[in-house]
Amino acid sequence: MVQIKWTDQAVLDLKEIADYISRDSKKYAKHQIQSIKQRTQILKKNPFSGQILDFFNHPEVRQLVEGNYLIIYRIKSELRIDIVSIHHTSRDLAKRKLEL
């Protein structure tokens, strides 16, 4: 089975999302973070289920959508996937510097 590794950037993104949402609702912040984490579990059985991100010009860099968030991940091998970043769809992805 595929191992999912969260990069430091992705963990920081989750923290920032939780902090931002919790200003209005701690309950909804917790729910949103759980939804994002749960969505990544599909990758254990179907690592190619996400859409290829043409922006990065790497077929192994893909995205899953969960609500208003893009879960950007990279297939490192048959046994490992790195969650690279969690990105809100209202923000310009081109302005983010992501370590792939």
mmCIF file with all atom_site columns, C-alpha atoms in Angstrom:
data_model
loop_
_atom_site.group_PDB
_atom_site.id
_atom_site.type_symbol
_atom_site.label_atom_id
_atom_site.label_alt_id
_atom_site.label_comp_id
_atom_site.label_asym_id
_atom_site.label_entity_id
_atom_site.label_seq_id
_atom_site.pdbx_PDB_ins_code
_atom_site.Cartn_x
_atom_site.Cartn_y
_atom_site.Cartn_z
_atom_site.occupancy
_atom_site.B_iso_or_equiv
_atom_site.pdbx_formal_charge
_atom_site.auth_seq_id
_atom_site.auth_comp_id
_atom_site.auth_asym_id
_atom_site.auth_atom_id
_atom_site.pdbx_PDB_model_num
ATOM 1   C CA . MET A 1 1   ? 0.000   0.000  0.000   1.00 0.00 ? 1   MET A CA 1
ATOM 2   C CA . VAL A 1 2   ? 1.114   3.528  -0.729  1.00 0.00 ? 2   VAL A CA 1
ATOM 3   C CA . GLN A 1 3   ? 2.549   5.615  2.116   1.00 0.00 ? 3   GLN A CA 1
ATOM 4   C CA . ILE A 1 4   ? 1.336   9.212  2.296   1.00 0.00 ? 4   ILE A CA 1
ATOM 5   C CA . LYS A 1 5   ? 3.865   11.734 3.593   1.00 0.00 ? 5   LYS A CA 1
ATOM 6   C CA . TRP A 1 6   ? 2.849   15.281 4.486   1.00 0.00 ? 6   TRP A CA 1
ATOM 7   C CA . THR A 1 7   ? 5.556   17.821 3.691   1.00 0.00 ? 7   THR A CA 1
ATOM 8   C CA . ASP A 1 8   ? 6.355   20.612 6.128   1.00 0.00 ? 8   ASP A CA 1
ATOM 9   C CA . GLN A 1 9   ? 4.639   23.053 3.751   1.00 0.00 ? 9   GLN A CA 1
ATOM 10  C CA . ALA A 1 10  ? 1.434   21.001 3.665   1.00 0.00 ? 10  ALA A CA 1
ATOM 11  C CA . VAL A 1 11  ? 1.372   20.733 7.468   1.00 0.00 ? 11  VAL A CA 1
ATOM 12  C CA . LEU A 1 12  ? 1.879   24.506 7.726   1.00 0.00 ? 12  LEU A CA 1
ATOM 13  C CA . ASP A 1 13  ? -0.920  25.066 5.200   1.00 0.00 ? 13  ASP A CA 1
ATOM 14  C CA . LEU A 1 14  ? -3.292  22.952 7.309   1.00 0.00 ? 14  LEU A CA 1
ATOM 15  C CA . LYS A 1 15  ? -2.381  24.918 10.428  1.00 0.00 ? 15  LYS A CA 1
ATOM 16  C CA . GLU A 1 16  ? -2.978  28.237 8.662   1.00 0.00 ? 16  GLU A CA 1
ATOM 17  C CA . ILE A 1 17  ? -6.320  27.023 7.316   1.00 0.00 ? 17  ILE A CA 1
ATOM 18  C CA . ALA A 1 18  ? -7.387  25.872 10.780  1.00 0.00 ? 18  ALA A CA 1
ATOM 19  C CA . ASP A 1 19  ? -6.267  29.142 12.384  1.00 0.00 ? 19  ASP A CA 1
ATOM 20  C CA . TYR A 1 20  ? -8.123  31.222 9.796   1.00 0.00 ? 20  TYR A CA 1
ATOM 21  C CA . ILE A 1 21  ? -11.393 29.286 9.938   1.00 0.00 ? 21  ILE A CA 1
ATOM 22  C CA . SER A 1 22  ? -11.335 28.998 13.732  1.00 0.00 ? 22  SER A CA 1
ATOM 23  C CA . ARG A 1 23  ? -11.648 32.780 14.009  1.00 0.00 ? 23  ARG A CA 1
ATOM 24  C CA . ASP A 1 24  ? -15.297 32.223 13.126  1.00 0.00 ? 24  ASP A CA 1
ATOM 25  C CA . SER A 1 25  ? -15.868 28.603 14.120  1.00 0.00 ? 25  SER A CA 1
ATOM 26  C CA . LYS A 1 26  ? -13.554 26.142 15.836  1.00 0.00 ? 26  LYS A CA 1
ATOM 27  C CA . LYS A 1 27  ? -16.036 23.385 15.035  1.00 0.00 ? 27  LYS A CA 1
ATOM 28  C CA . TYR A 1 28  ? -16.019 24.116 11.298  1.00 0.00 ? 28  TYR A CA 1
ATOM 29  C CA . ALA A 1 29  ? -12.217 24.490 11.291  1.00 0.00 ? 29  ALA A CA 1
ATOM 30  C CA . LYS A 1 30  ? -11.871 21.009 12.770  1.00 0.00 ? 30  LYS A CA 1
ATOM 31  C CA . HIS A 1 31  ? -14.394 19.634 10.268  1.00 0.00 ? 31  HIS A CA 1
ATOM 32  C CA . GLN A 1 32  ? -12.581 21.212 7.306   1.00 0.00 ? 32  GLN A CA 1
ATOM 33  C CA . ILE A 1 33  ? -9.180  19.847 8.351   1.00 0.00 ? 33  ILE A CA 1
ATOM 34  C CA . GLN A 1 34  ? -10.652 16.377 8.880   1.00 0.00 ? 34  GLN A CA 1
ATOM 35  C CA . SER A 1 35  ? -12.289 16.533 5.438   1.00 0.00 ? 35  SER A CA 1
ATOM 36  C CA . ILE A 1 36  ? -9.008  17.443 3.766   1.00 0.00 ? 36  ILE A CA 1
ATOM 37  C CA . LYS A 1 37  ? -7.117  14.668 5.567   1.00 0.00 ? 37  LYS A CA 1
ATOM 38  C CA . GLN A 1 38  ? -9.847  12.136 4.804   1.00 0.00 ? 38  GLN A CA 1
ATOM 39  C CA . ARG A 1 39  ? -9.838  13.069 1.109   1.00 0.00 ? 39  ARG A CA 1
ATOM 40  C CA . THR A 1 40  ? -6.155  12.120 0.824   1.00 0.00 ? 40  THR A CA 1
ATOM 41  C CA . GLN A 1 41  ? -6.902  8.551  1.940   1.00 0.00 ? 41  GLN A CA 1
ATOM 42  C CA . ILE A 1 42  ? -8.190  7.719  -1.553  1.00 0.00 ? 42  ILE A CA 1
ATOM 43  C CA . LEU A 1 43  ? -4.588  7.991  -2.726  1.00 0.00 ? 43  LEU A CA 1
ATOM 44  C CA . LYS A 1 44  ? -3.603  4.842  -0.834  1.00 0.00 ? 44  LYS A CA 1
ATOM 45  C CA . LYS A 1 45  ? -5.621  2.738  -3.264  1.00 0.00 ? 45  LYS A CA 1
ATOM 46  C CA . ASN A 1 46  ? -5.809  5.079  -6.258  1.00 0.00 ? 46  ASN A CA 1
ATOM 47  C CA . PRO A 1 47  ? -2.687  7.282  -6.420  1.00 0.00 ? 47  PRO A CA 1
ATOM 48  C CA . PHE A 1 48  ? -3.498  8.400  -9.968  1.00 0.00 ? 48  PHE A CA 1
ATOM 49  C CA . SER A 1 49  ? -7.042  9.502  -9.112  1.00 0.00 ? 49  SER A CA 1
ATOM 50  C CA . GLY A 1 50  ? -6.132  13.189 -8.971  1.00 0.00 ? 50  GLY A CA 1
ATOM 51  C CA . GLN A 1 51  ? -6.058  15.448 -11.991 1.00 0.00 ? 51  GLN A CA 1
ATOM 52  C CA . ILE A 1 52  ? -2.656  16.255 -13.505 1.00 0.00 ? 52  ILE A CA 1
ATOM 53  C CA . LEU A 1 53  ? -1.633  19.862 -12.862 1.00 0.00 ? 53  LEU A CA 1
ATOM 54  C CA . ASP A 1 54  ? -0.515  21.136 -16.266 1.00 0.00 ? 54  ASP A CA 1
ATOM 55  C CA . PHE A 1 55  ? 0.792   24.254 -14.536 1.00 0.00 ? 55  PHE A CA 1
ATOM 56  C CA . PHE A 1 56  ? 3.779   22.312 -13.174 1.00 0.00 ? 56  PHE A CA 1
ATOM 57  C CA . ASN A 1 57  ? 4.451   20.313 -16.355 1.00 0.00 ? 57  ASN A CA 1
ATOM 58  C CA . HIS A 1 58  ? 5.112   17.127 -14.344 1.00 0.00 ? 58  HIS A CA 1
ATOM 59  C CA . PRO A 1 59  ? 2.721   14.184 -14.857 1.00 0.00 ? 59  PRO A CA 1
ATOM 60  C CA . GLU A 1 60  ? 3.426   12.997 -11.322 1.00 0.00 ? 60  GLU A CA 1
ATOM 61  C CA . VAL A 1 61  ? 2.196   16.295 -9.797  1.00 0.00 ? 61  VAL A CA 1
ATOM 62  C CA . ARG A 1 62  ? -1.550  16.117 -9.337  1.00 0.00 ? 62  ARG A CA 1
ATOM 63  C CA . GLN A 1 63  ? -4.427  17.621 -7.402  1.00 0.00 ? 63  GLN A CA 1
ATOM 64  C CA . LEU A 1 64  ? -7.457  16.479 -5.510  1.00 0.00 ? 64  LEU A CA 1
ATOM 65  C CA . VAL A 1 65  ? -10.282 18.891 -4.801  1.00 0.00 ? 65  VAL A CA 1
ATOM 66  C CA . GLU A 1 66  ? -11.894 19.064 -1.374  1.00 0.00 ? 66  GLU A CA 1
ATOM 67  C CA . GLY A 1 67  ? -14.409 21.867 -1.069  1.00 0.00 ? 67  GLY A CA 1
ATOM 68  C CA . ASN A 1 68  ? -12.597 25.138 -1.803  1.00 0.00 ? 68  ASN A CA 1
ATOM 69  C CA . TYR A 1 69  ? -9.156  23.569 -1.464  1.00 0.00 ? 69  TYR A CA 1
ATOM 70  C CA . LEU A 1 70  ? -6.724  21.942 -3.842  1.00 0.00 ? 70  LEU A CA 1
ATOM 71  C CA . ILE A 1 71  ? -4.668  19.164 -2.334  1.00 0.00 ? 71  ILE A CA 1
ATOM 72  C CA . ILE A 1 72  ? -1.479  19.218 -4.372  1.00 0.00 ? 72  ILE A CA 1
ATOM 73  C CA . TYR A 1 73  ? 0.506   16.019 -4.284  1.00 0.00 ? 73  TYR A CA 1
ATOM 74  C CA . ARG A 1 74  ? 3.387   14.332 -6.031  1.00 0.00 ? 74  ARG A CA 1
ATOM 75  C CA . ILE A 1 75  ? 3.716   10.654 -6.791  1.00 0.00 ? 75  ILE A CA 1
ATOM 76  C CA . LYS A 1 76  ? 7.292   9.916  -5.697  1.00 0.00 ? 76  LYS A CA 1
ATOM 77  C CA . SER A 1 77  ? 7.206   6.162  -6.340  1.00 0.00 ? 77  SER A CA 1
ATOM 78  C CA . GLU A 1 78  ? 4.818   3.228  -6.401  1.00 0.00 ? 78  GLU A CA 1
ATOM 79  C CA . LEU A 1 79  ? 5.008   3.208  -2.617  1.00 0.00 ? 79  LEU A CA 1
ATOM 80  C CA . ARG A 1 80  ? 5.106   6.900  -1.680  1.00 0.00 ? 80  ARG A CA 1
ATOM 81  C CA . ILE A 1 81  ? 3.077   10.036 -2.254  1.00 0.00 ? 81  ILE A CA 1
ATOM 82  C CA . ASP A 1 82  ? 3.999   13.444 -0.863  1.00 0.00 ? 82  ASP A CA 1
ATOM 83  C CA . ILE A 1 83  ? 1.244   15.916 -0.035  1.00 0.00 ? 83  ILE A CA 1
ATOM 84  C CA . VAL A 1 84  ? 2.990   19.094 -1.178  1.00 0.00 ? 84  VAL A CA 1
ATOM 85  C CA . SER A 1 85  ? 0.502   21.839 -0.358  1.00 0.00 ? 85  SER A CA 1
ATOM 86  C CA . ILE A 1 86  ? -3.100  22.676 0.442   1.00 0.00 ? 86  ILE A CA 1
ATOM 87  C CA . HIS A 1 87  ? -4.186  25.651 -1.626  1.00 0.00 ? 87  HIS A CA 1
ATOM 88  C CA . HIS A 1 88  ? -7.418  27.679 -1.490  1.00 0.00 ? 88  HIS A CA 1
ATOM 89  C CA . THR A 1 89  ? -8.996  27.924 -4.936  1.00 0.00 ? 89  THR A CA 1
ATOM 90  C CA . SER A 1 90  ? -9.532  31.696 -4.640  1.00 0.00 ? 90  SER A CA 1
ATOM 91  C CA . ARG A 1 91  ? -5.773  32.293 -4.488  1.00 0.00 ? 91  ARG A CA 1
ATOM 92  C CA . ASP A 1 92  ? -3.433  32.416 -7.469  1.00 0.00 ? 92  ASP A CA 1
ATOM 93  C CA . LEU A 1 93  ? -1.445  29.193 -7.570  1.00 0.00 ? 93  LEU A CA 1
ATOM 94  C CA . ALA A 1 94  ? 1.107   30.786 -9.902  1.00 0.00 ? 94  ALA A CA 1
ATOM 95  C CA . LYS A 1 95  ? 2.208   33.109 -7.085  1.00 0.00 ? 95  LYS A CA 1
ATOM 96  C CA . ARG A 1 96  ? 3.098   30.224 -4.759  1.00 0.00 ? 96  ARG A CA 1
ATOM 97  C CA . LYS A 1 97  ? 6.589   28.854 -4.690  1.00 0.00 ? 97  LYS A CA 1
ATOM 98  C CA . LEU A 1 98  ? 6.206   25.150 -4.107  1.00 0.00 ? 98  LEU A CA 1
ATOM 99  C CA . GLU A 1 99  ? 9.032   22.728 -3.482  1.00 0.00 ? 99  GLU A CA 1
ATOM 100 C CA . LEU A 1 100 ? 8.347   19.769 -5.719  1.00 0.00 ? 100 LEU A CA 1
#
